[in-house]
């Protein structure tokens, strides 16, 4: 098989785009020109490592899940395995009804997976709610295979409203900056949907069946000792691509057998690795149904305010605080970075995450001083920290997190079917098959395989 590719372009320089550039280089060899066009002034997208008080700190994504193989293998390929670190055993708490509660043990995304996790709801929910949850196994359960419910609809019926607000929503807010009413079971937790489709007798049994922890599998999360910048640098080096910054693509058109953009010379392959909301404009002339589906994906805006206190003595002995729905606070989560990550210990670092899907105006519309003030006020309530930080920094993420709503898989199918009709085009990113960094890497691999397959002759 010979592949006639002279030039490949990647639009979007986030983790999906940089991974795509690297995979293109691996597949096409050293002779092919590869150009990465990034709209902003730096690559990385939602991965951003800043220097604060002379040390690195991630102000976008801060970790990845080890259960999926993609980051671990990519780090291995790039010689970065020794850079990976895992969290301490210190646990987070849930903030509900004005006080801190331990997380129910053995739950997945807050959904009880065993009798022990139902018992662990004690104190977090009212005795009546606890009794209702405990009766889940006794109540008849019907699940229509293929049903596409929101997580709130499913869990409310089986465990009750309080479990939704106090156990599920705090975790969903942490991942999607949304709540369980706008997150679809099928889109966000496909393993759970599969267990339900295959006839689990109760929701507890379905969760247990979908997520049996493997003995000796180690910590759930990991990250890079010096932040995600380590991965970004290594990927950019290995890709050997020309990186064009402040290059925002607005046009994608056909030029004979090749593709033309307004940010690079004509290419045989174009990987579109931009956020879902930016994809629609580029696709509308070629795949209108795919463009319409991409345009339907809604996004949440959020902001991360990071503080450095210089030492850890002010931090409570928690790894973080997840805030239940309905609390009168702007913060949805606090990560006590220096407690959670031993390699960050001693710096008194923490991150306050503000903003939820549907906020009007979005949190990103407010000036830095307001966001720092609000974050400090909520920090006082949640952790008792009332001393001046040594440093504070604000990172806004406008439309930063796609919402995996019911119907999401139908939209993604429409996007991918549209792309199938466009030879040499691939799509990758966190709005397709998972918002996490491992899923973004997997989407880049798939996009490159598809696009190269199209042009291989
Ligand atoms: C605050 C926050 C915390 C998170 N925490 C975690 C975490 O701990 N673990 C985890 O696994 N995931 C986390 N995520 C999710 C994860 O970081 C993202 O889903 C992932 O980084 C998205 O990567 P991407 O390459 O798909 O998109 P992006 O990172 O959005 O990259 C797309 C790039 O395309 C560029 N672009 C846009 N339009 C154009 C255009 N027209 N032309 C050229 N370039 C364009 C953008 O500037 C951007 O750089 C978090 C996300 C956020 C916002």
Short mmCIF file of C-alpha atoms and ligand atoms in Angstrom, two decimals:
data_model
loop_
_atom_site.label_atom_id
_atom_site.label_comp_id
_atom_site.label_asym_id
_atom_site.label_seq_id
_atom_site.Cartn_x
_atom_site.Cartn_y
_atom_site.Cartn_z
CA UNK A 1 0.00 0.00 0.00
CA UNK A 2 1.45 3.39 -0.90
CA UNK A 3 0.16 6.57 0.67
CA UNK A 4 0.30 9.71 -1.44
CA UNK A 5 0.35 12.41 1.21
CA UNK A 6 2.52 15.49 0.87
CA UNK A 7 0.92 17.74 3.48
CA UNK A 8 -1.31 17.13 6.50
CA UNK A 9 -2.94 19.90 8.52
CA UNK A 10 -4.28 19.71 12.06
CA UNK A 11 -6.72 22.44 13.07
CA UNK A 12 -6.65 22.93 16.86
CA UNK A 13 -3.61 22.48 19.09
CA UNK A 14 -5.16 20.91 22.20
CA UNK A 15 -4.29 17.41 23.38
CA UNK A 16 -6.37 15.88 20.56
CA UNK A 17 -4.65 18.00 17.90
CA UNK A 18 -1.12 17.44 19.17
CA UNK A 19 -1.72 13.71 19.50
CA UNK A 20 -3.09 13.66 15.95
CA UNK A 21 0.02 15.48 14.67
CA UNK A 22 2.25 12.94 16.41
CA UNK A 23 0.27 9.97 15.04
CA UNK A 24 0.41 11.47 11.53
CA UNK A 25 4.19 11.75 11.84
CA UNK A 26 4.45 8.14 13.00
CA UNK A 27 2.26 6.88 10.16
CA UNK A 28 3.54 9.07 7.32
CA UNK A 29 7.24 9.33 8.13
CA UNK A 30 9.71 12.22 8.17
CA UNK A 31 9.18 13.51 4.61
CA UNK A 32 5.59 14.67 4.95
CA UNK A 33 4.88 18.29 5.97
CA UNK A 34 2.60 18.55 8.99
CA UNK A 35 1.14 21.89 10.10
CA UNK A 36 -0.74 22.48 13.36
CA UNK A 37 -2.91 25.62 13.28
CA UNK A 38 -3.96 26.90 16.70
CA UNK A 39 -6.30 29.86 17.17
CA UNK A 40 -4.86 31.03 20.49
CA UNK A 41 -1.38 32.19 21.45
CA UNK A 42 -0.23 28.79 22.78
CA UNK A 43 -0.89 25.10 22.25
CA UNK A 44 -2.47 22.86 24.89
CA UNK A 45 -6.12 23.96 24.84
CA UNK A 46 -7.67 22.87 28.16
CA UNK A 47 -4.27 21.62 29.29
CA UNK A 48 -2.35 24.54 30.72
CA UNK A 49 0.51 24.54 33.21
CA UNK A 50 1.50 27.84 34.84
CA UNK A 51 4.36 28.70 37.15
CA UNK A 52 3.17 29.87 40.55
CA UNK A 53 5.48 30.63 43.45
CA UNK A 54 8.34 29.10 41.41
CA UNK A 55 6.60 25.77 40.82
CA UNK A 56 4.31 24.25 38.18
CA UNK A 57 0.54 24.11 38.59
CA UNK A 58 -2.12 22.91 36.17
CA UNK A 59 -5.01 25.35 35.81
CA UNK A 60 -7.08 23.29 33.35
CA UNK A 61 -7.17 19.50 33.49
CA UNK A 62 -5.10 18.36 36.47
CA UNK A 63 -5.12 14.57 36.19
CA UNK A 64 -6.24 11.59 34.14
CA UNK A 65 -7.93 8.32 34.89
CA UNK A 66 -5.58 5.30 34.95
CA UNK A 67 -8.36 2.78 34.22
CA UNK A 68 -8.05 3.79 30.56
CA UNK A 69 -4.75 2.96 28.83
CA UNK A 70 -4.27 5.92 26.46
CA UNK A 71 -2.28 8.41 28.56
CA UNK A 72 -0.19 5.67 30.16
CA UNK A 73 0.76 4.24 26.75
CA UNK A 74 1.39 7.63 25.18
CA UNK A 75 3.60 8.61 28.12
CA UNK A 76 5.44 5.29 27.71
CA UNK A 77 6.00 5.85 23.98
CA UNK A 78 7.33 9.35 24.64
CA UNK A 79 9.68 8.20 27.42
CA UNK A 80 7.67 9.98 30.12
CA UNK A 81 6.60 7.09 32.37
CA UNK A 82 8.98 8.23 35.13
CA UNK A 83 7.22 11.62 35.11
CA UNK A 84 3.91 10.11 36.21
CA UNK A 85 2.80 10.48 39.81
CA UNK A 86 -0.27 9.31 41.73
CA UNK A 87 -2.35 10.97 44.46
CA UNK A 88 -2.12 10.49 48.22
CA UNK A 89 -4.66 8.37 50.08
CA UNK A 90 -6.27 11.50 51.57
CA UNK A 91 -9.99 11.53 50.63
CA UNK A 92 -12.29 14.32 49.42
CA UNK A 93 -15.50 15.31 51.20
CA UNK A 94 -18.94 16.33 50.00
CA UNK A 95 -20.30 19.66 51.23
CA UNK A 96 -24.05 19.41 51.78
CA UNK A 97 -26.48 21.24 54.09
CA UNK A 98 -23.65 23.42 55.39
CA UNK A 99 -21.22 20.72 56.51
CA UNK A 100 -18.64 18.24 55.26
CA UNK A 101 -19.51 14.55 54.79
CA UNK A 102 -17.43 11.56 53.79
CA UNK A 103 -18.03 10.15 50.30
CA UNK A 104 -20.11 6.97 50.30
CA UNK A 105 -17.57 4.14 49.82
CA UNK A 106 -17.63 2.00 46.68
CA UNK A 107 -19.98 4.28 44.73
CA UNK A 108 -19.38 5.14 41.06
CA UNK A 109 -20.00 8.78 40.13
CA UNK A 110 -21.87 8.88 43.43
CA UNK A 111 -24.24 6.03 42.46
CA UNK A 112 -24.30 3.36 45.15
CA UNK A 113 -22.79 0.06 43.97
CA UNK A 114 -23.26 -2.03 47.11
CA UNK A 115 -25.04 -2.30 50.43
CA UNK A 116 -21.97 -0.66 52.01
CA UNK A 117 -22.23 2.38 49.76
CA UNK A 118 -25.95 2.70 50.51
CA UNK A 119 -25.11 2.54 54.25
CA UNK A 120 -22.41 5.16 53.56
CA UNK A 121 -25.16 7.65 52.67
CA UNK A 122 -25.94 7.91 56.42
CA UNK A 123 -25.48 11.50 57.55
CA UNK A 124 -25.22 12.78 53.98
CA UNK A 125 -28.93 12.27 53.28
CA UNK A 126 -31.92 12.32 55.65
CA UNK A 127 -32.97 9.06 57.40
CA UNK A 128 -36.06 8.89 55.14
CA UNK A 129 -33.91 9.23 52.01
CA UNK A 130 -31.51 6.62 53.35
CA UNK A 131 -34.41 4.18 53.91
CA UNK A 132 -35.73 4.80 50.39
CA UNK A 133 -32.28 4.16 48.91
CA UNK A 134 -31.88 1.00 51.01
CA UNK A 135 -35.08 -0.39 49.48
CA UNK A 136 -33.78 -0.20 45.91
CA UNK A 137 -33.31 -3.96 45.57
CA UNK A 138 -36.90 -4.63 46.69
CA UNK A 139 -38.59 -2.28 44.23
CA UNK A 140 -39.36 -3.65 40.76
CA UNK A 141 -37.00 -2.26 38.14
CA UNK A 142 -37.83 -1.86 34.49
CA UNK A 143 -35.30 -0.65 31.97
CA UNK A 144 -36.05 -0.38 28.29
CA UNK A 145 -32.89 -1.52 26.45
CA UNK A 146 -31.59 1.45 24.48
CA UNK A 147 -33.32 4.01 26.75
CA UNK A 148 -31.58 7.39 26.81
CA UNK A 149 -32.41 8.95 30.18
CA UNK A 150 -30.63 11.65 32.10
CA UNK A 151 -28.67 10.43 35.10
CA UNK A 152 -31.03 12.41 37.35
CA UNK A 153 -34.13 10.63 35.98
CA UNK A 154 -32.59 7.20 36.48
CA UNK A 155 -31.12 7.77 39.93
CA UNK A 156 -34.07 9.76 41.30
CA UNK A 157 -36.46 6.90 40.58
CA UNK A 158 -34.18 4.28 42.17
CA UNK A 159 -32.52 6.14 45.06
CA UNK A 160 -34.47 9.39 45.48
CA UNK A 161 -33.93 13.10 44.93
CA UNK A 162 -31.59 13.65 47.88
CA UNK A 163 -29.13 11.08 46.56
CA UNK A 164 -29.19 12.88 43.21
CA UNK A 165 -28.46 16.28 44.74
CA UNK A 166 -25.97 15.26 47.38
CA UNK A 167 -24.17 12.22 46.01
CA UNK A 168 -24.39 12.38 42.19
CA UNK A 169 -24.49 16.11 41.37
CA UNK A 170 -21.29 17.02 43.26
CA UNK A 171 -19.35 14.48 41.18
CA UNK A 172 -21.02 15.41 37.90
CA UNK A 173 -20.30 19.10 38.55
CA UNK A 174 -16.65 18.19 39.08
CA UNK A 175 -16.38 16.50 35.67
CA UNK A 176 -18.83 18.37 33.39
CA UNK A 177 -19.54 21.63 35.26
CA UNK A 178 -23.15 20.54 34.78
CA UNK A 179 -25.60 18.52 36.82
CA UNK A 180 -27.17 15.12 36.45
CA UNK A 181 -30.29 16.49 34.74
CA UNK A 182 -28.24 17.48 31.66
CA UNK A 183 -25.99 14.43 31.59
CA UNK A 184 -27.22 11.32 29.80
CA UNK A 185 -26.52 7.88 31.26
CA UNK A 186 -25.78 6.44 27.81
CA UNK A 187 -23.44 9.24 26.72
CA UNK A 188 -21.57 9.83 29.96
CA UNK A 189 -21.44 6.33 31.46
CA UNK A 190 -21.75 3.92 28.50
CA UNK A 191 -20.53 0.97 30.62
CA UNK A 192 -23.51 1.50 32.93
CA UNK A 193 -25.94 1.75 30.00
CA UNK A 194 -24.56 -1.55 28.66
CA UNK A 195 -25.03 -3.25 32.05
CA UNK A 196 -28.61 -1.95 32.18
CA UNK A 197 -29.29 -3.04 28.58
CA UNK A 198 -28.09 -6.52 29.37
CA UNK A 199 -30.72 -6.93 32.06
CA UNK A 200 -29.23 -5.96 35.45
CA UNK A 201 -31.84 -6.63 38.15
CA UNK A 202 -31.31 -3.32 39.99
CA UNK A 203 -29.37 -0.11 39.48
CA UNK A 204 -27.01 -1.12 42.30
CA UNK A 205 -26.29 -4.39 40.49
CA UNK A 206 -25.77 -2.59 37.17
CA UNK A 207 -23.22 -0.20 38.70
CA UNK A 208 -21.46 -3.10 40.44
CA UNK A 209 -21.42 -5.10 37.19
CA UNK A 210 -20.07 -2.19 35.17
CA UNK A 211 -17.30 -1.13 37.53
CA UNK A 212 -15.86 -4.03 39.48
CA UNK A 213 -12.57 -2.66 40.80
CA UNK A 214 -9.65 -4.88 39.79
CA UNK A 215 -7.66 -5.99 42.82
CA UNK A 216 -4.18 -4.45 42.84
CA UNK A 217 -5.00 -2.05 40.00
CA UNK A 218 -3.55 0.87 41.99
CA UNK A 219 -4.74 4.46 42.26
CA UNK A 220 -7.59 5.64 40.05
CA UNK A 221 -5.83 8.84 38.92
CA UNK A 222 -2.37 9.99 37.91
CA UNK A 223 -0.75 13.12 36.57
CA UNK A 224 2.59 14.51 35.39
CA UNK A 225 5.05 15.61 38.09
CA UNK A 226 5.69 18.96 36.38
CA UNK A 227 2.21 19.36 34.94
CA UNK A 228 0.64 18.54 31.59
CA UNK A 229 3.17 20.85 29.90
CA UNK A 230 5.58 17.89 30.01
CA UNK A 231 3.26 15.88 27.77
CA UNK A 232 2.55 18.83 25.46
CA UNK A 233 6.27 19.54 24.97
CA UNK A 234 7.09 15.90 24.26
CA UNK A 235 4.21 15.53 21.79
CA UNK A 236 5.14 18.72 19.93
CA UNK A 237 8.77 17.56 19.70
CA UNK A 238 7.86 14.08 18.49
CA UNK A 239 5.35 15.41 15.94
CA UNK A 240 7.97 17.61 14.30
CA UNK A 241 5.17 19.78 12.93
CA UNK A 242 5.18 23.43 11.99
CA UNK A 243 3.01 25.05 14.67
CA UNK A 244 1.16 28.22 13.66
CA UNK A 245 -0.21 30.18 16.60
CA UNK A 246 -2.99 32.80 16.42
CA UNK A 247 -4.15 30.91 13.31
CA UNK A 248 -7.91 30.57 13.59
CA UNK A 249 -9.37 28.52 10.73
CA UNK A 250 -12.64 29.88 9.35
CA UNK A 251 -12.74 28.22 5.94
CA UNK A 252 -12.53 24.63 4.76
CA UNK A 253 -13.03 24.04 1.06
CA UNK A 254 -12.21 21.47 -1.60
CA UNK A 255 -9.28 22.17 -3.95
CA UNK A 256 -9.34 19.31 -6.46
CA UNK A 257 -8.49 16.14 -4.53
CA UNK A 258 -7.08 18.19 -1.66
CA UNK A 259 -8.44 20.45 1.09
CA UNK A 260 -7.96 24.20 1.39
CA UNK A 261 -8.08 26.23 4.61
CA UNK A 262 -7.40 29.90 5.29
CA UNK A 263 -4.53 29.09 7.68
CA UNK A 264 -2.20 26.71 5.80
CA UNK A 265 -1.35 25.58 2.29
CA UNK A 266 -3.50 22.90 0.61
CA UNK A 267 -3.41 19.50 2.28
CA UNK A 268 -4.26 15.87 1.53
CA UNK A 269 -5.37 15.31 5.12
CA UNK A 270 -7.05 17.71 7.54
CA UNK A 271 -7.71 16.69 11.14
CA UNK A 272 -10.32 18.92 12.78
CA UNK A 273 -9.36 18.87 16.47
CA UNK A 274 -11.28 21.91 17.63
CA UNK A 275 -14.09 22.11 20.20
CA UNK A 276 -17.56 20.96 19.10
CA UNK A 277 -18.91 24.52 19.04
CA UNK A 278 -16.16 25.55 16.60
CA UNK A 279 -16.57 22.53 14.32
CA UNK A 280 -20.00 23.41 12.93
CA UNK A 281 -18.79 26.47 10.98
CA UNK A 282 -16.06 24.55 9.17
CA UNK A 283 -18.31 21.63 8.25
CA UNK A 284 -21.46 23.42 7.16
CA UNK A 285 -20.59 23.59 3.45
CA UNK A 286 -19.65 19.90 3.20
CA UNK A 287 -21.68 17.93 5.73
CA UNK A 288 -24.69 20.03 6.79
CA UNK A 289 -26.26 17.33 8.99
CA UNK A 290 -22.94 16.79 10.79
CA UNK A 291 -22.51 20.55 11.21
CA UNK A 292 -26.04 20.86 12.61
CA UNK A 293 -25.39 18.01 15.07
CA UNK A 294 -22.12 19.61 16.22
CA UNK A 295 -23.97 22.89 16.70
CA UNK A 296 -26.49 21.17 19.00
CA UNK A 297 -23.83 20.17 21.54
CA UNK A 298 -24.05 22.62 24.43
CA UNK A 299 -21.09 23.67 26.53
CA UNK A 300 -20.51 24.89 30.10
CA UNK A 301 -18.25 27.78 31.00
CA UNK A 302 -16.16 27.66 34.16
CA UNK A 303 -13.22 29.34 35.84
CA UNK A 304 -10.44 27.96 38.01
CA UNK A 305 -9.00 30.23 40.70
CA UNK A 306 -5.71 28.85 42.02
CA UNK A 307 -4.22 30.02 45.32
CA UNK A 308 -0.80 29.45 46.82
CA UNK A 309 -0.51 29.83 50.61
CA UNK A 310 3.19 28.95 50.83
CA UNK A 311 2.77 26.00 53.24
CA UNK A 312 0.17 23.32 53.91
CA UNK A 313 -0.67 24.16 57.52
CA UNK A 314 -3.82 26.09 56.53
CA UNK A 315 -5.25 23.23 54.43
CA UNK A 316 -7.71 20.77 56.02
CA UNK A 317 -6.82 17.07 55.80
CA UNK A 318 -9.00 16.48 52.74
CA UNK A 319 -7.96 16.11 49.11
CA UNK A 320 -10.85 18.29 48.03
CA UNK A 321 -14.43 19.41 48.57
CA UNK A 322 -17.27 18.60 46.16
CA UNK A 323 -20.29 20.86 46.58
CA UNK A 324 -23.83 19.40 46.52
CA UNK A 325 -26.44 20.93 44.22
CA UNK A 326 -28.55 23.68 45.77
CA UNK A 327 -25.93 25.00 48.24
CA UNK A 328 -25.74 28.80 48.34
CA UNK A 329 -22.17 28.90 47.03
CA UNK A 330 -20.57 29.77 43.71
CA UNK A 331 -17.83 27.16 44.07
CA UNK A 332 -18.67 23.73 42.71
CA UNK A 333 -15.43 22.13 43.87
CA UNK A 334 -12.17 22.81 45.66
CA UNK A 335 -9.08 20.73 44.98
CA UNK A 336 -6.65 20.83 47.89
CA UNK A 337 -3.78 20.25 45.49
CA UNK A 338 -1.00 20.07 48.07
CA UNK A 339 -2.93 17.45 50.09
CA UNK A 340 -4.09 15.47 47.06
CA UNK A 341 -0.73 15.26 45.30
CA UNK A 342 2.32 14.43 47.44
CA UNK A 343 4.65 15.92 44.80
CA UNK A 344 2.92 19.29 45.35
CA UNK A 345 3.08 19.01 49.16
CA UNK A 346 4.45 21.95 51.14
CA UNK A 347 3.32 24.64 48.69
CA UNK A 348 -0.12 25.29 50.17
CA UNK A 349 -1.73 25.03 46.73
CA UNK A 350 -5.45 24.74 46.08
CA UNK A 351 -7.88 25.33 43.21
CA UNK A 352 -11.42 26.65 43.48
CA UNK A 353 -13.67 25.76 40.50
CA UNK A 354 -16.49 28.19 39.78
CA UNK A 355 -19.35 28.12 37.29
CA UNK A 356 -21.98 25.65 36.18
CA UNK A 357 -23.76 24.90 32.92
CA UNK A 358 -26.57 27.37 32.29
CA UNK A 359 -25.22 30.21 34.49
CA UNK A 360 -26.44 33.52 33.09
CA UNK A 361 -24.22 35.47 32.83
CA UNK A 362 -21.49 32.82 32.73
CA UNK A 363 -18.77 33.01 35.37
CA UNK A 364 -16.26 33.83 32.63
CA UNK A 365 -17.92 37.25 32.18
CA UNK A 366 -16.70 38.52 35.57
CA UNK A 367 -13.39 40.32 36.19
CA UNK A 368 -10.52 38.61 38.00
CA UNK A 369 -11.02 40.60 41.25
CA UNK A 370 -14.65 39.41 41.54
CA UNK A 371 -13.71 35.79 40.89
CA UNK A 372 -10.90 35.90 43.46
CA UNK A 373 -13.23 37.56 46.00
CA UNK A 374 -15.99 34.99 45.46
CA UNK A 375 -13.52 32.09 45.56
CA UNK A 376 -12.03 33.33 48.85
CA UNK A 377 -15.47 33.81 50.41
CA UNK A 378 -16.52 30.26 49.47
CA UNK A 379 -13.17 28.89 50.61
CA UNK A 380 -13.77 30.44 54.03
CA UNK A 381 -17.13 28.66 54.28
CA UNK A 382 -15.94 25.32 52.91
CA UNK A 383 -12.53 25.01 54.59
CA UNK A 384 -12.27 27.76 57.19
CA UNK A 385 -9.21 29.20 55.38
CA UNK A 386 -9.21 32.91 56.17
CA UNK A 387 -5.61 34.01 55.65
CA UNK A 388 -4.25 35.99 52.71
CA UNK A 389 -2.81 33.84 49.92
CA UNK A 390 0.74 34.47 48.71
CA UNK A 391 -0.50 34.40 45.12
CA UNK A 392 -3.72 33.91 43.18
CA UNK A 393 -4.37 33.32 39.50
CA UNK A 394 -7.59 33.13 37.47
CA UNK A 395 -8.06 30.91 34.44
CA UNK A 396 -11.32 31.22 32.47
CA UNK A 397 -12.65 28.35 30.35
CA UNK A 398 -15.48 29.83 28.23
CA UNK A 399 -17.55 27.01 26.69
CA UNK A 400 -14.84 24.71 28.03
CA UNK A 401 -16.83 21.58 28.80
CA UNK A 402 -19.22 19.84 26.38
CA UNK A 403 -22.39 18.52 27.99
CA UNK A 404 -23.00 14.83 27.38
CA UNK A 405 -26.77 15.22 27.33
CA UNK A 406 -29.33 12.57 26.39
CA UNK A 407 -29.18 12.36 22.57
CA UNK A 408 -25.43 12.97 22.54
CA UNK A 409 -24.62 9.67 20.88
CA UNK A 410 -27.09 10.39 18.08
CA UNK A 411 -25.35 13.72 17.48
CA UNK A 412 -21.90 12.12 17.48
CA UNK A 413 -23.14 9.46 15.06
CA UNK A 414 -24.39 12.20 12.71
CA UNK A 415 -21.02 13.97 12.90
CA UNK A 416 -19.07 10.79 12.21
CA UNK A 417 -21.38 9.71 9.37
CA UNK A 418 -20.95 13.13 7.76
CA UNK A 419 -17.17 12.88 8.08
CA UNK A 420 -17.20 9.46 6.41
CA UNK A 421 -18.27 11.25 3.22
CA UNK A 422 -15.26 13.60 3.36
CA UNK A 423 -12.10 11.80 2.21
CA UNK A 424 -8.98 12.80 4.13
CA UNK A 425 -10.89 14.57 6.92
CA UNK A 426 -10.84 13.34 10.53
CA UNK A 427 -12.49 14.74 13.66
CA UNK A 428 -11.10 14.48 17.18
CA UNK A 429 -11.81 16.02 20.55
CA UNK A 430 -13.42 15.91 23.94
CA UNK A 431 -16.98 16.37 22.63
CA UNK A 432 -17.07 12.98 20.87
CA UNK A 433 -16.58 9.86 22.99
CA UNK A 434 -15.57 11.22 26.38
CA UNK A 435 -14.42 14.49 27.85
CA UNK A 436 -11.37 13.11 29.66
CA UNK A 437 -7.84 13.37 28.32
CA UNK A 438 -7.59 9.59 27.62
CA UNK A 439 -10.74 9.73 25.46
CA UNK A 440 -9.37 12.77 23.57
CA UNK A 441 -6.20 10.82 22.77
CA UNK A 442 -8.28 7.85 21.58
CA UNK A 443 -10.33 10.15 19.36
CA UNK A 444 -7.14 11.53 17.77
CA UNK A 445 -5.90 8.00 17.05
CA UNK A 446 -9.22 7.14 15.39
CA UNK A 447 -9.30 10.38 13.36
CA UNK A 448 -5.82 9.79 11.95
CA UNK A 449 -6.59 6.15 11.11
CA UNK A 450 -9.76 7.23 9.28
CA UNK A 451 -8.12 10.06 7.33
CA UNK A 452 -5.08 8.01 6.29
CA UNK A 453 -7.34 5.11 5.33
CA UNK A 454 -9.22 7.45 2.99
CA UNK A 455 -6.17 8.59 1.07
CA UNK A 456 -4.21 5.32 1.08
CA UNK A 457 -4.04 4.00 -2.44
C1 LIG B 1 -11.38 23.23 33.96
C2 LIG B 1 -11.25 21.88 33.32
C3 LIG B 1 -10.75 20.82 34.07
C4 LIG B 1 -10.61 19.56 33.48
N1 LIG B 1 -10.07 18.55 34.22
C5 LIG B 1 -9.81 17.37 33.63
C6 LIG B 1 -9.08 16.37 34.33
O1 LIG B 1 -8.63 16.58 35.46
N2 LIG B 1 -8.86 15.20 33.69
C7 LIG B 1 -9.29 14.96 32.41
O2 LIG B 1 -9.05 13.86 31.89
N3 LIG B 1 -9.97 15.91 31.71
C8 LIG B 1 -10.22 17.10 32.29
N4 LIG B 1 -10.86 18.08 31.59
C9 LIG B 1 -11.29 17.81 30.21
C10 LIG B 1 -10.12 17.86 29.23
O3 LIG B 1 -9.14 18.76 29.67
C11 LIG B 1 -10.59 18.33 27.85
O4 LIG B 1 -11.73 17.61 27.44
C12 LIG B 1 -9.50 18.15 26.81
O5 LIG B 1 -8.30 18.76 27.20
C13 LIG B 1 -9.99 18.69 25.47
O6 LIG B 1 -8.98 18.54 24.52
P1 LIG B 1 -9.26 18.85 22.98
O7 LIG B 1 -7.96 18.78 22.29
O8 LIG B 1 -10.39 18.02 22.52
O9 LIG B 1 -9.84 20.33 22.97
P2 LIG B 1 -9.20 21.70 23.43
O10 LIG B 1 -8.29 21.51 24.57
O11 LIG B 1 -10.35 22.62 23.57
O12 LIG B 1 -8.31 22.13 22.18
C14 LIG B 1 -8.90 22.63 21.02
C15 LIG B 1 -8.01 23.74 20.49
O13 LIG B 1 -8.57 24.22 19.28
C16 LIG B 1 -8.35 25.61 19.22
N5 LIG B 1 -9.31 26.18 18.26
C17 LIG B 1 -10.62 26.47 18.43
N6 LIG B 1 -11.15 26.96 17.29
C18 LIG B 1 -10.15 26.98 16.38
C19 LIG B 1 -10.06 27.38 15.02
N7 LIG B 1 -11.13 27.84 14.35
N8 LIG B 1 -8.85 27.27 14.38
C20 LIG B 1 -7.76 26.80 15.03
N9 LIG B 1 -7.79 26.40 16.34
C21 LIG B 1 -8.97 26.48 16.99
C22 LIG B 1 -8.56 26.07 20.65
O14 LIG B 1 -7.93 27.32 20.88
C23 LIG B 1 -7.91 24.93 21.44
O15 LIG B 1 -6.56 25.18 21.73
C24 LIG B 1 -11.01 19.35 32.14
C25 LIG B 1 -11.52 20.42 31.39
C26 LIG B 1 -11.64 21.67 31.96
C27 LIG B 1 -12.17 22.83 31.15
#
